Amino acid sequence: MLKYEYGNKNSDNILIQMVDDHDISEIPAEMEKIRDVAKDDFCLIALKVNNWNHDLSPWEAPAVFGDEGFGGGAKETLDEVMKMTVETKKRYYIGGYSLAGLFALWTAYQTNVFAGVAAASPSIWFPGFIDYMKVNEILTDQVYLSLGDREEKTRNPVMRTVGKCVRESCDLLTKKGVDCILEWNKGNHFKDAGERTGKAFAWLLGGVVMKKRDSDKL
């Protein structure tokens, strides 16, 4: 995986995001949203995956659009992420957009290293994922979820369940004591990906950064 770093490399707040070429083009808009809250107190590490559907899917599943199925390579990807990024005693968050958002949420069931998850328009329709959430314990305290208000209005029978699935996932997490928010954005899945992801990370950082600023005044 290729690694790109943005922001303050000396910050204690490390944001990890799996990306493709389109996501990289959206980074400027994303950084602007995060800086509205965190100023310069964060470092965003973007990791470009080689095969989106294979590298970010938690298990194998058939194609739901086009001909490309899902390869179930998330475990290997997470192992590589941990080796590349988690080295010091800093505060780590993980997030992403679409399938990368689902991957981020799944990672929080595998390890407790992440203080929060920023899942912007996640592919929570992924076959079997809600059932997985019901029988497994998440290992983080904060989860941000979002969806475009037109994303569930699609003809694809699998993907149109995304609204039901994201509502159910938020309820499941809240009932388990997770600080979880579900935010609705205007538009379909392909609108403002960078801004949506930036808002997701900003929500996670908001409380941490404000507390730090208050303590600096003492």
mmCIF file of C-alpha atoms in Angstrom:
data_model
loop_
_atom_site.group_PDB
_atom_site.id
_atom_site.type_symbol
_atom_site.label_atom_id
_atom_site.label_comp_id
_atom_site.label_asym_id
_atom_site.label_seq_id
_atom_site.Cartn_x
_atom_site.Cartn_y
_atom_site.Cartn_z
ATOM 1 C CA MET A 1 0.000 0.000 0.000
ATOM 2 C CA LEU A 2 1.118 3.535 -0.735
ATOM 3 C CA LYS A 3 1.169 5.870 2.262
ATOM 4 C CA TYR A 4 0.340 9.582 2.188
ATOM 5 C CA GLU A 5 0.539 11.886 5.213
ATOM 6 C CA TYR A 6 -1.252 15.201 5.702
ATOM 7 C CA GLY A 7 -1.406 17.681 8.546
ATOM 8 C CA ASN A 8 0.740 17.786 11.657
ATOM 9 C CA LYS A 9 2.969 14.715 11.825
ATOM 10 C CA ASN A 10 3.812 15.527 15.460
ATOM 11 C CA SER A 11 0.194 15.471 16.627
ATOM 12 C CA ASP A 12 -1.012 12.855 19.093
ATOM 13 C CA ASN A 13 -4.213 12.436 17.038
ATOM 14 C CA ILE A 14 -3.641 10.052 14.125
ATOM 15 C CA LEU A 15 -6.401 9.527 11.565
ATOM 16 C CA ILE A 16 -6.099 6.454 9.342
ATOM 17 C CA GLN A 17 -8.066 6.186 6.118
ATOM 18 C CA MET A 18 -8.086 3.638 3.316
ATOM 19 C CA VAL A 19 -8.323 5.382 -0.056
ATOM 20 C CA ASP A 20 -8.386 5.003 -3.817
ATOM 21 C CA ASP A 21 -7.506 7.581 -6.490
ATOM 22 C CA HIS A 22 -10.855 9.362 -6.176
ATOM 23 C CA ASP A 23 -10.530 9.639 -2.396
ATOM 24 C CA ILE A 24 -7.086 11.213 -2.752
ATOM 25 C CA SER A 25 -8.569 13.893 -5.006
ATOM 26 C CA GLU A 26 -11.087 14.646 -2.225
ATOM 27 C CA ILE A 27 -8.454 15.073 0.511
ATOM 28 C CA PRO A 28 -8.323 18.924 0.302
ATOM 29 C CA ALA A 29 -12.069 19.200 1.004
ATOM 30 C CA GLU A 30 -11.742 16.632 3.774
ATOM 31 C CA MET A 31 -8.838 18.427 5.437
ATOM 32 C CA GLU A 32 -10.774 21.707 5.425
ATOM 33 C CA LYS A 33 -13.656 20.121 7.326
ATOM 34 C CA ILE A 34 -11.363 18.537 9.902
ATOM 35 C CA ARG A 35 -9.427 21.779 10.428
ATOM 36 C CA ASP A 36 -12.684 23.574 11.252
ATOM 37 C CA VAL A 37 -12.588 21.609 14.525
ATOM 38 C CA ALA A 38 -9.061 20.337 15.068
ATOM 39 C CA LYS A 39 -7.043 23.205 13.551
ATOM 40 C CA ASP A 40 -3.575 21.687 13.166
ATOM 41 C CA ASP A 41 -3.860 19.084 15.916
ATOM 42 C CA PHE A 42 -4.105 15.960 13.770
ATOM 43 C CA CYS A 43 -2.234 13.883 11.218
ATOM 44 C CA LEU A 44 -4.154 12.116 8.460
ATOM 45 C CA ILE A 45 -2.543 8.964 7.092
ATOM 46 C CA ALA A 46 -4.121 7.869 3.808
ATOM 47 C CA LEU A 47 -3.326 4.332 2.666
ATOM 48 C CA LYS A 48 -4.049 3.515 -0.965
ATOM 49 C CA VAL A 49 -5.285 -0.036 -1.442
ATOM 50 C CA ASN A 50 -4.461 -2.108 -4.503
ATOM 51 C CA ASN A 51 -7.790 -3.903 -4.997
ATOM 52 C CA TRP A 52 -10.747 -2.091 -3.422
ATOM 53 C CA ASN A 53 -13.320 -4.907 -3.394
ATOM 54 C CA HIS A 54 -10.849 -7.546 -2.288
ATOM 55 C CA ASP A 55 -8.709 -5.641 0.197
ATOM 56 C CA LEU A 56 -11.525 -4.014 2.190
ATOM 57 C CA SER A 57 -14.187 -6.739 2.369
ATOM 58 C CA PRO A 58 -14.374 -8.720 5.643
ATOM 59 C CA TRP A 59 -15.356 -11.952 3.911
ATOM 60 C CA GLU A 60 -16.118 -13.205 0.426
ATOM 61 C CA ALA A 61 -19.413 -12.151 -1.144
ATOM 62 C CA PRO A 62 -20.864 -12.163 -4.663
ATOM 63 C CA ALA A 63 -20.978 -9.029 -6.798
ATOM 64 C CA VAL A 64 -23.901 -6.704 -6.136
ATOM 65 C CA PHE A 65 -23.141 -4.422 -9.091
ATOM 66 C CA GLY A 66 -21.049 -5.183 -12.139
ATOM 67 C CA ASP A 67 -19.131 -8.431 -12.310
ATOM 68 C CA GLU A 68 -16.560 -8.007 -9.538
ATOM 69 C CA GLY A 69 -17.269 -9.832 -6.289
ATOM 70 C CA PHE A 70 -15.704 -9.288 -2.884
ATOM 71 C CA GLY A 71 -12.570 -11.210 -1.995
ATOM 72 C CA GLY A 72 -12.525 -11.104 1.797
ATOM 73 C CA GLY A 73 -9.023 -9.657 2.175
ATOM 74 C CA ALA A 74 -9.738 -7.307 5.093
ATOM 75 C CA LYS A 75 -7.767 -9.302 7.673
ATOM 76 C CA GLU A 76 -4.577 -9.134 5.623
ATOM 77 C CA THR A 77 -5.173 -5.426 4.994
ATOM 78 C CA LEU A 78 -5.645 -4.725 8.702
ATOM 79 C CA ASP A 79 -2.431 -6.605 9.523
ATOM 80 C CA GLU A 80 -0.580 -4.385 7.054
ATOM 81 C CA VAL A 81 -2.228 -1.224 8.423
ATOM 82 C CA MET A 82 -1.127 -2.074 11.942
ATOM 83 C CA LYS A 83 2.462 -2.637 10.832
ATOM 84 C CA MET A 84 2.586 0.590 8.828
ATOM 85 C CA THR A 85 0.920 3.012 11.236
ATOM 86 C CA VAL A 86 0.461 1.858 14.828
ATOM 87 C CA GLU A 87 3.926 2.271 16.324
ATOM 88 C CA THR A 88 3.739 4.832 19.125
ATOM 89 C CA LYS A 89 1.574 5.715 22.097
ATOM 90 C CA LYS A 90 -0.677 8.096 20.209
ATOM 91 C CA ARG A 91 -4.441 8.293 19.811
ATOM 92 C CA TYR A 92 -5.583 6.455 16.697
ATOM 93 C CA TYR A 93 -8.833 6.775 14.780
ATOM 94 C CA ILE A 94 -9.846 4.932 11.629
ATOM 95 C CA GLY A 95 -12.349 5.942 9.007
ATOM 96 C CA GLY A 96 -13.253 6.007 5.374
ATOM 97 C CA TYR A 97 -15.910 6.342 2.739
ATOM 98 C CA SER A 98 -18.093 3.649 1.183
ATOM 99 C CA LEU A 99 -16.429 0.206 1.473
ATOM 100 C CA ALA A 100 -13.555 1.845 3.353
ATOM 101 C CA GLY A 101 -16.123 3.017 5.895
ATOM 102 C CA LEU A 102 -17.358 -0.548 6.324
ATOM 103 C CA PHE A 103 -13.763 -1.732 6.684
ATOM 104 C CA ALA A 104 -13.169 0.878 9.386
ATOM 105 C CA LEU A 105 -16.212 -0.291 11.322
ATOM 106 C CA TRP A 106 -15.177 -3.935 10.965
ATOM 107 C CA THR A 107 -11.672 -3.202 12.290
ATOM 108 C CA ALA A 108 -13.186 -2.019 15.572
ATOM 109 C CA TYR A 109 -14.445 -5.571 16.126
ATOM 110 C CA GLN A 110 -10.917 -6.930 15.627
ATOM 111 C CA THR A 111 -8.774 -4.637 17.805
ATOM 112 C CA ASN A 112 -9.146 -2.055 20.567
ATOM 113 C CA VAL A 113 -6.365 0.181 19.213
ATOM 114 C CA PHE A 114 -8.778 2.671 17.629
ATOM 115 C CA ALA A 115 -10.369 5.309 19.861
ATOM 116 C CA GLY A 116 -13.139 5.895 17.337
ATOM 117 C CA VAL A 117 -14.513 5.000 13.916
ATOM 118 C CA ALA A 118 -15.527 7.476 11.195
ATOM 119 C CA ALA A 119 -17.759 5.522 8.795
ATOM 120 C CA ALA A 120 -19.017 7.946 6.146
ATOM 121 C CA SER A 121 -21.662 6.472 3.831
ATOM 122 C CA PRO A 122 -20.371 2.990 4.692
ATOM 123 C CA SER A 123 -21.308 -0.053 2.612
ATOM 124 C CA ILE A 124 -23.280 -1.367 5.563
ATOM 125 C CA TRP A 125 -25.514 -3.250 3.144
ATOM 126 C CA PHE A 126 -22.637 -5.741 2.828
ATOM 127 C CA PRO A 127 -24.116 -9.267 3.008
ATOM 128 C CA GLY A 128 -24.135 -10.603 6.572
ATOM 129 C CA PHE A 129 -22.615 -7.553 8.249
ATOM 130 C CA ILE A 130 -25.573 -6.568 10.424
ATOM 131 C CA ASP A 131 -25.831 -10.164 11.644
ATOM 132 C CA TYR A 132 -22.101 -10.016 12.424
ATOM 133 C CA MET A 133 -22.646 -6.886 14.518
ATOM 134 C CA LYS A 134 -25.418 -8.585 16.475
ATOM 135 C CA VAL A 135 -23.241 -11.444 17.732
ATOM 136 C CA ASN A 136 -19.878 -9.694 18.192
ATOM 137 C CA GLU A 137 -18.645 -6.994 20.562
ATOM 138 C CA ILE A 138 -17.204 -3.766 19.231
ATOM 139 C CA LEU A 139 -13.964 -2.631 20.878
ATOM 140 C CA THR A 140 -14.248 1.139 20.537
ATOM 141 C CA ASP A 141 -16.296 3.761 22.372
ATOM 142 C CA GLN A 142 -17.187 6.137 19.527
ATOM 143 C CA VAL A 143 -18.703 5.555 16.104
ATOM 144 C CA TYR A 144 -19.821 8.146 13.584
ATOM 145 C CA LEU A 145 -22.168 6.939 10.854
ATOM 146 C CA SER A 146 -23.575 8.913 7.947
ATOM 147 C CA LEU A 147 -25.582 8.401 4.797
ATOM 148 C CA GLY A 148 -26.856 10.484 1.909
ATOM 149 C CA ASP A 149 -30.613 10.924 1.946
ATOM 150 C CA ARG A 150 -30.894 9.481 -1.560
ATOM 151 C CA GLU A 151 -28.612 6.480 -1.128
ATOM 152 C CA GLU A 152 -31.394 4.058 -0.280
ATOM 153 C CA LYS A 153 -33.402 5.209 -3.314
ATOM 154 C CA THR A 154 -31.817 2.853 -5.818
ATOM 155 C CA ARG A 155 -33.069 -0.018 -7.931
ATOM 156 C CA ASN A 156 -30.329 -2.366 -6.735
ATOM 157 C CA PRO A 157 -32.100 -4.741 -4.302
ATOM 158 C CA VAL A 158 -29.048 -5.186 -2.057
ATOM 159 C CA MET A 159 -27.847 -1.590 -1.954
ATOM 160 C CA ARG A 160 -31.285 -0.144 -1.307
ATOM 161 C CA THR A 161 -31.229 -1.847 2.100
ATOM 162 C CA VAL A 162 -28.480 0.589 3.169
ATOM 163 C CA GLY A 163 -30.905 2.953 4.929
ATOM 164 C CA LYS A 164 -32.467 0.173 6.982
ATOM 165 C CA CYS A 165 -29.053 -1.275 7.753
ATOM 166 C CA VAL A 166 -27.452 2.004 8.890
ATOM 167 C CA ARG A 167 -30.406 2.790 11.173
ATOM 168 C CA GLU A 168 -30.258 -0.692 12.661
ATOM 169 C CA SER A 169 -26.491 -0.531 13.144
ATOM 170 C CA CYS A 170 -26.772 2.775 15.005
ATOM 171 C CA ASP A 171 -29.453 1.312 17.277
ATOM 172 C CA LEU A 172 -27.346 -1.788 17.941
ATOM 173 C CA LEU A 173 -24.277 0.244 18.878
ATOM 174 C CA THR A 174 -26.211 2.691 21.036
ATOM 175 C CA LYS A 175 -27.833 -0.132 22.987
ATOM 176 C CA LYS A 176 -24.355 -1.551 23.661
ATOM 177 C CA GLY A 177 -23.242 1.737 25.201
ATOM 178 C CA VAL A 178 -21.275 3.092 22.261
ATOM 179 C CA ASP A 179 -21.336 6.849 21.706
ATOM 180 C CA CYS A 180 -22.845 6.654 18.225
ATOM 181 C CA ILE A 181 -24.314 9.288 15.934
ATOM 182 C CA LEU A 182 -26.079 8.881 12.584
ATOM 183 C CA GLU A 183 -25.953 11.969 10.374
ATOM 184 C CA TRP A 184 -27.901 12.370 7.141
ATOM 185 C CA ASN A 185 -26.401 14.303 4.238
ATOM 186 C CA LYS A 186 -28.065 15.692 1.125
ATOM 187 C CA GLY A 187 -27.576 13.732 -2.069
ATOM 188 C CA ASN A 188 -26.685 10.291 -3.320
ATOM 189 C CA HIS A 189 -23.641 8.160 -2.599
ATOM 190 C CA PHE A 190 -21.382 10.042 -4.999
ATOM 191 C CA LYS A 191 -21.865 13.551 -3.590
ATOM 192 C CA ASP A 192 -19.257 15.335 -1.431
ATOM 193 C CA ALA A 193 -17.305 12.259 -0.306
ATOM 194 C CA GLY A 194 -14.404 14.330 1.011
ATOM 195 C CA GLU A 195 -16.599 16.700 3.009
ATOM 196 C CA ARG A 196 -18.610 13.817 4.457
ATOM 197 C CA THR A 197 -15.468 11.982 5.552
ATOM 198 C CA GLY A 198 -14.037 15.186 6.994
ATOM 199 C CA LYS A 199 -17.180 15.750 9.046
ATOM 200 C CA ALA A 200 -16.910 12.188 10.336
ATOM 201 C CA PHE A 201 -13.350 12.599 11.592
ATOM 202 C CA ALA A 202 -14.114 16.088 12.938
ATOM 203 C CA TRP A 203 -16.914 14.682 15.099
ATOM 204 C CA LEU A 204 -14.529 12.137 16.623
ATOM 205 C CA LEU A 205 -11.857 14.748 17.296
ATOM 206 C CA GLY A 206 -14.183 17.446 18.609
ATOM 207 C CA GLY A 207 -14.351 16.385 22.237
ATOM 208 C CA VAL A 208 -10.688 15.403 22.469
ATOM 209 C CA VAL A 209 -9.355 18.620 20.963
ATOM 210 C CA MET A 210 -11.626 20.907 22.998
ATOM 211 C CA LYS A 211 -10.672 19.150 26.238
ATOM 212 C CA LYS A 212 -6.998 19.614 25.382
ATOM 213 C CA ARG A 213 -7.473 23.309 24.690
ATOM 214 C CA ASP A 214 -9.294 23.768 27.985
ATOM 215 C CA SER A 215 -6.515 22.005 29.897
ATOM 216 C CA ASP A 216 -3.896 24.195 28.178
ATOM 217 C CA LYS A 217 -5.609 27.240 29.666
ATOM 218 C CA LEU A 218 -5.244 25.982 33.240
#
